[in-house]
Every structure is written in C-alpha cells, then in structure tokens.
PDB file of C-alpha atoms and ligand atoms in Angstrom:
ATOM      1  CA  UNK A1038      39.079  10.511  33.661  1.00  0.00           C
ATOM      2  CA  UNK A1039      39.346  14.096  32.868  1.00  0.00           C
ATOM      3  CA  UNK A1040      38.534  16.629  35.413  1.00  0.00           C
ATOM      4  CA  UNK A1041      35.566  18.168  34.981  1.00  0.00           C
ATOM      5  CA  UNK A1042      34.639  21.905  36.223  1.00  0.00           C
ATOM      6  CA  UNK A1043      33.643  20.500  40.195  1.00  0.00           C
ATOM      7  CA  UNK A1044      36.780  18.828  40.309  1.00  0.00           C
ATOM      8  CA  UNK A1045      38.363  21.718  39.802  1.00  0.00           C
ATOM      9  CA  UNK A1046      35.894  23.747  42.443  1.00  0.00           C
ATOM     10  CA  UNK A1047      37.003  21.343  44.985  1.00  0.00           C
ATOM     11  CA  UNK A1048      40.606  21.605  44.380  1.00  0.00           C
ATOM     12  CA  UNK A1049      40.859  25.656  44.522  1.00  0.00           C
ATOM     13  CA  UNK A1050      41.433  25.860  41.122  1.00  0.00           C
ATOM     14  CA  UNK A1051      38.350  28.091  40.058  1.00  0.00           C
ATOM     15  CA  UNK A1052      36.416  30.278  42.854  1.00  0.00           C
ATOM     16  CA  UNK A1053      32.956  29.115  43.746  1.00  0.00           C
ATOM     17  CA  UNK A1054      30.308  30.816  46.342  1.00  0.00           C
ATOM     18  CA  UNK A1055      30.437  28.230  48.982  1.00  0.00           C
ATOM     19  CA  UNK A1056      27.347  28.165  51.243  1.00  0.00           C
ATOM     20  CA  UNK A1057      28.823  25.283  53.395  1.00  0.00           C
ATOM     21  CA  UNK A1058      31.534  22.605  53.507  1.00  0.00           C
ATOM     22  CA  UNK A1059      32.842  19.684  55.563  1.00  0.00           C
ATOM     23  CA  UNK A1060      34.643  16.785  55.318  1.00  0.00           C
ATOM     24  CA  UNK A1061      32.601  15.252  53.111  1.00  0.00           C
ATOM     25  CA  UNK A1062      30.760  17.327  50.771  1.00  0.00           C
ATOM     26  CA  UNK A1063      30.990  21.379  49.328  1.00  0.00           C
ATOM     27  CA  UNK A1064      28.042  23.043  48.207  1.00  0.00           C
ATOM     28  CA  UNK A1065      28.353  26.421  46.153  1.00  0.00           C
ATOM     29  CA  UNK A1066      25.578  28.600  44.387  1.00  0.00           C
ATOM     30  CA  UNK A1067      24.164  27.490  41.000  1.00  0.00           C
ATOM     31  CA  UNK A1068      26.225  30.301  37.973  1.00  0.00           C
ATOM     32  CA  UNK A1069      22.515  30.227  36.266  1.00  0.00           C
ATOM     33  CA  UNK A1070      20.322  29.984  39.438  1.00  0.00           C
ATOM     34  CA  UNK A1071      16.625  28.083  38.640  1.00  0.00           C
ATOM     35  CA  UNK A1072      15.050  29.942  41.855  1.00  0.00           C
ATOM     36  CA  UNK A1073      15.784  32.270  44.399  1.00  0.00           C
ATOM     37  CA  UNK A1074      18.183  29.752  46.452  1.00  0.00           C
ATOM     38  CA  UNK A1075      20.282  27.251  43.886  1.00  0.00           C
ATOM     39  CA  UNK A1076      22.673  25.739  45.332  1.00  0.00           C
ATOM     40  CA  UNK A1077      24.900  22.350  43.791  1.00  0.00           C
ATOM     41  CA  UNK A1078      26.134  19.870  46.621  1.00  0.00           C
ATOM     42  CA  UNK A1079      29.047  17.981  45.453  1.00  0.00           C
ATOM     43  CA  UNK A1080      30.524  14.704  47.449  1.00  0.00           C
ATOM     44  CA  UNK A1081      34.711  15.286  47.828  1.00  0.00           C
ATOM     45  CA  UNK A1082      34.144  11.338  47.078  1.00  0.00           C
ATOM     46  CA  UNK A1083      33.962  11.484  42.821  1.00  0.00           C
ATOM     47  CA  UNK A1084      31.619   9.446  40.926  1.00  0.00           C
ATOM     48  CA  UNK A1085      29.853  10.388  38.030  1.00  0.00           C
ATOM     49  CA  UNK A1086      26.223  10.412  38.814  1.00  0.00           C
ATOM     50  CA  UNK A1087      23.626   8.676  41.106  1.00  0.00           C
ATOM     51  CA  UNK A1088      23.701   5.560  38.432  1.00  0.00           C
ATOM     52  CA  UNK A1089      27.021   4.522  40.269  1.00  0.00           C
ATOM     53  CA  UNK A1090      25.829   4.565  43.464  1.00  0.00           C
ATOM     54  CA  UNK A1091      25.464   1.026  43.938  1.00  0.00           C
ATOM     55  CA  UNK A1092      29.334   0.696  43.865  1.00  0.00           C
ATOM     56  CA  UNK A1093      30.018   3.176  46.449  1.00  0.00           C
ATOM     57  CA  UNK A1094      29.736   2.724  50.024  1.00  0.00           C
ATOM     58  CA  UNK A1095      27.024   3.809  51.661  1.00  0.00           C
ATOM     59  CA  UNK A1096      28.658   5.292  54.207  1.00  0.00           C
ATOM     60  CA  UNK A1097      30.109   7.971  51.967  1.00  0.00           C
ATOM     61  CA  UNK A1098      26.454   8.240  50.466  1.00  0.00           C
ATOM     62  CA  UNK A1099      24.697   8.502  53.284  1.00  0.00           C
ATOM     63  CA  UNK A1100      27.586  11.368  54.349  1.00  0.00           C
ATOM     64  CA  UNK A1101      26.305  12.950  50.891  1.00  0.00           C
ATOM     65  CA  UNK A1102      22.897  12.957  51.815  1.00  0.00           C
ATOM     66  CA  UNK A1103      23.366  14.360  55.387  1.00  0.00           C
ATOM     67  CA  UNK A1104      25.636  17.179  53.517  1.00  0.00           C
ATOM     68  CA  UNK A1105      22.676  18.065  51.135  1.00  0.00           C
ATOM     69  CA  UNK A1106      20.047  18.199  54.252  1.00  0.00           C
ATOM     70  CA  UNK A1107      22.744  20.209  56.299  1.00  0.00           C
ATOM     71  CA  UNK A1108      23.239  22.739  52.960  1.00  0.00           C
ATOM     72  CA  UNK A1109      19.383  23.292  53.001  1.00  0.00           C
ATOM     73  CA  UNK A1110      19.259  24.072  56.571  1.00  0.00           C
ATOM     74  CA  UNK A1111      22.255  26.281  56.346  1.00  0.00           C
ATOM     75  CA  UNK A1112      20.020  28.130  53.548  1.00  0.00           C
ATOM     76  CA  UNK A1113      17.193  28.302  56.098  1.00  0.00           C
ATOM     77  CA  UNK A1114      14.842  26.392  53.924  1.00  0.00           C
ATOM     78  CA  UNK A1115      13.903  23.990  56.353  1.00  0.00           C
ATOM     79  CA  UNK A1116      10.740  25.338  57.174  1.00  0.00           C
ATOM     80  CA  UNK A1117       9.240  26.806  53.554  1.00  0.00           C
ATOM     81  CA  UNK A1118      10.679  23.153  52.038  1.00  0.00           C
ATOM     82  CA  UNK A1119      13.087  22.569  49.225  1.00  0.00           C
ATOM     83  CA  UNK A1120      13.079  20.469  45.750  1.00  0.00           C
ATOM     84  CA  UNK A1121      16.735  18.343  45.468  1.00  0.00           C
ATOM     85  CA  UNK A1122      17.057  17.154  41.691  1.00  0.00           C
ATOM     86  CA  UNK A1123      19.793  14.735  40.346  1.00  0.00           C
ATOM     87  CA  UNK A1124      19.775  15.049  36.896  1.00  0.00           C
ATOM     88  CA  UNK A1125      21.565  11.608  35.796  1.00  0.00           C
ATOM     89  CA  UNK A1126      22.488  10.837  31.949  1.00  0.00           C
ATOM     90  CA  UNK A1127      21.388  12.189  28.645  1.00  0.00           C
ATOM     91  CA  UNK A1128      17.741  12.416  28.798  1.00  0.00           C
ATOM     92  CA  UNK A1129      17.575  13.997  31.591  1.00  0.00           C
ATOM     93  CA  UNK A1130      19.983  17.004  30.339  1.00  0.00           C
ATOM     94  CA  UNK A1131      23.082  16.600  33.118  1.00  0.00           C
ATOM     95  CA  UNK A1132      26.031  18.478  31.651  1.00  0.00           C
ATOM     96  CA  UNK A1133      28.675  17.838  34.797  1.00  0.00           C
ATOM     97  CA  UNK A1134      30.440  14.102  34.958  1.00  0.00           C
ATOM     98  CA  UNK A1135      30.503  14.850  38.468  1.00  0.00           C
ATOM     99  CA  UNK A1136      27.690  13.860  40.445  1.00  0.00           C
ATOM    100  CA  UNK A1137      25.786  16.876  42.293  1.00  0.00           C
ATOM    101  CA  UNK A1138      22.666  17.550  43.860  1.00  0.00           C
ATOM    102  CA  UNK A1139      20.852  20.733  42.717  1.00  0.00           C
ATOM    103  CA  UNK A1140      18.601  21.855  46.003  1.00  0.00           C
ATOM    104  CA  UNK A1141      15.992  24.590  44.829  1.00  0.00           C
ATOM    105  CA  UNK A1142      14.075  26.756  46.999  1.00  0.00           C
ATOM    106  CA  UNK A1143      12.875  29.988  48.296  1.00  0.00           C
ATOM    107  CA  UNK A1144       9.502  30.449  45.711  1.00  0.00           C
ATOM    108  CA  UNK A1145       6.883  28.051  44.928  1.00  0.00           C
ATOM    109  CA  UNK A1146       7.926  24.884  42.774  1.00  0.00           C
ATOM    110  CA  UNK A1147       6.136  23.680  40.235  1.00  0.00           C
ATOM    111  CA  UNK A1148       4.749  20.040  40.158  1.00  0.00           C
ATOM    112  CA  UNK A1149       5.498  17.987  37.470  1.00  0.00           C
ATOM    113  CA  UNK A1150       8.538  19.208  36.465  1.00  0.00           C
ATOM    114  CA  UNK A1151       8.965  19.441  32.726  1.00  0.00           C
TER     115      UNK A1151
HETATM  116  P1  AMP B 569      23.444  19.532  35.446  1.00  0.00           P
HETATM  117  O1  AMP B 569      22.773  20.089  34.219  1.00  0.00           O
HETATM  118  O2  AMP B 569      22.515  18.826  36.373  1.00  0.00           O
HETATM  119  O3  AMP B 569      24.667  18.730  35.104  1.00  0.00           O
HETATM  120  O4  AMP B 569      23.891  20.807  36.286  1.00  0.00           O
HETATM  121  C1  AMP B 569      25.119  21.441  36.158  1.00  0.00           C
HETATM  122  C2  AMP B 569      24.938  22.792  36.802  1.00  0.00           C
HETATM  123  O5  AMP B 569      26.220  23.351  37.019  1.00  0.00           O
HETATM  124  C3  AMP B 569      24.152  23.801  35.952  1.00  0.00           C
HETATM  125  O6  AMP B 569      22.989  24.177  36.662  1.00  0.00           O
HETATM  126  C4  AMP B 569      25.139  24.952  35.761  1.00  0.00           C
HETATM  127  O7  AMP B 569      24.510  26.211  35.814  1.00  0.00           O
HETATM  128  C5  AMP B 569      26.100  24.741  36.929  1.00  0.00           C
HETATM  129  N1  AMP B 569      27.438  25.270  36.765  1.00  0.00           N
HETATM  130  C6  AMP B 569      28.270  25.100  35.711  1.00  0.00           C
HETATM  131  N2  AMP B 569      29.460  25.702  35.939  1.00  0.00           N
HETATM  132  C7  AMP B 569      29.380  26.236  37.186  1.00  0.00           C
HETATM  133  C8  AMP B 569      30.292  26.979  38.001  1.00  0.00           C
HETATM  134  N3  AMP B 569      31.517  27.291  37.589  1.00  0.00           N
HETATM  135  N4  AMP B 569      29.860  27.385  39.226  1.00  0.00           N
HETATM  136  C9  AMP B 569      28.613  27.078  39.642  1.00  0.00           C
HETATM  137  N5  AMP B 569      27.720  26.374  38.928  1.00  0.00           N
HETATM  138  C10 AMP B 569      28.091  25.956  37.714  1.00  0.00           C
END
C-alpha cells in the first residue's frame, strides 16, 4: 500500500502542527481549517477508514477514541462541545487512505451537515 500524506506525518517525513501525541494516536491542525479549531487525529495503528474497523482490535480502537476525546480536551473544547466527523469512502468526499478523525470546534456548528 502506498504511503499516503499521514503516513508520512507520522514518520517525520513532512512537518505537521501537532496539538498532542501519545503512544497511540497524533493529532495535528487541519492545512484548510473548517472552523476556528480543526484538528485531524490519526491512529499510529494504519487502516484505511472506519469501514475496517471491524478487523481491528478494539483495543487499539478504543485507544483511538480516547486519543480523539484527549485531543479535544487538550483544545479546551470540552466545555463549548465539539463535532468529530469521519468522512469514509467516495460519497462522502474522504481524500486521505488513512483513517482520521476531523474534531471541529470553537463557533457554532451547523445541524444537518450538507
Ligand atoms: P478527508 O477529506 O476527510 O480525507 O480529510 C483530509 C483532510 O486532510 C483535509 O481536511 C485536508 O485539508 C487535510 N490535509 C491534507 N494534507 C494535510 C497536511 N499536510 N497537513 C494537515 N492537514 C492536511
């Protein structure tokens, strides 16, 4: 599988504005940021989107999950609230073969989104 441009965050290879990191996950500021906080939370664990998480174990998910609710606390967003999108296959637009969780925040979101 070719690496994709988050493979190559996580290796050092291209510079990224990290916002926080652990031993599971990395999460760095969105280049073309949706809302005042955008910030992409990547799993060091590659799969390709949220469609493959039934072969993955769920302790590496659920080490995900915890990374994406320790990112939005590390943003301070806790307390206004925050949107977390997966945007999974064609239809839905995703452009990265590396799965990542977009978590939005700091204005008003709108409900639907389009
Ligand atoms: P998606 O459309 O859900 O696949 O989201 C991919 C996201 O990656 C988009 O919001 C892009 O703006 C973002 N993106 C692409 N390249 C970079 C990069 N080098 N650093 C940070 N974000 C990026």
């Amino acid at each position: 599988m070719e690496d994709t441009i988050f493979d190559k965050i996580l290796a050092g290879e291209i510079p990224a504005d990290t916002v926080f990191e652990n031993d599971h996950v990395i999460a760095f500021r969105d280049i073309s940021p949706q809302a005042p906080e955008h910030v992409l939370v990547v799993p060091r664990n590659r799969m390709t989107s949220i469609a493959e998480a039934p072969d993955h174990d769920p302790a590496v998910l659920g080490h995900f999950l915890q990374g994406i609710a320790l990112t939005a606390e590390r943003l301070g967003l806790e307390e206004g609230g925050y949107r977390v999108v997966f945007n999974t296959g064609r239809d839905a637009q995703q452009t990265v073969a590396y799965i990542h969780a977009h978590i939005l925040g700091g204005r008003k979101l709108q409900w639907p989104p389009g």
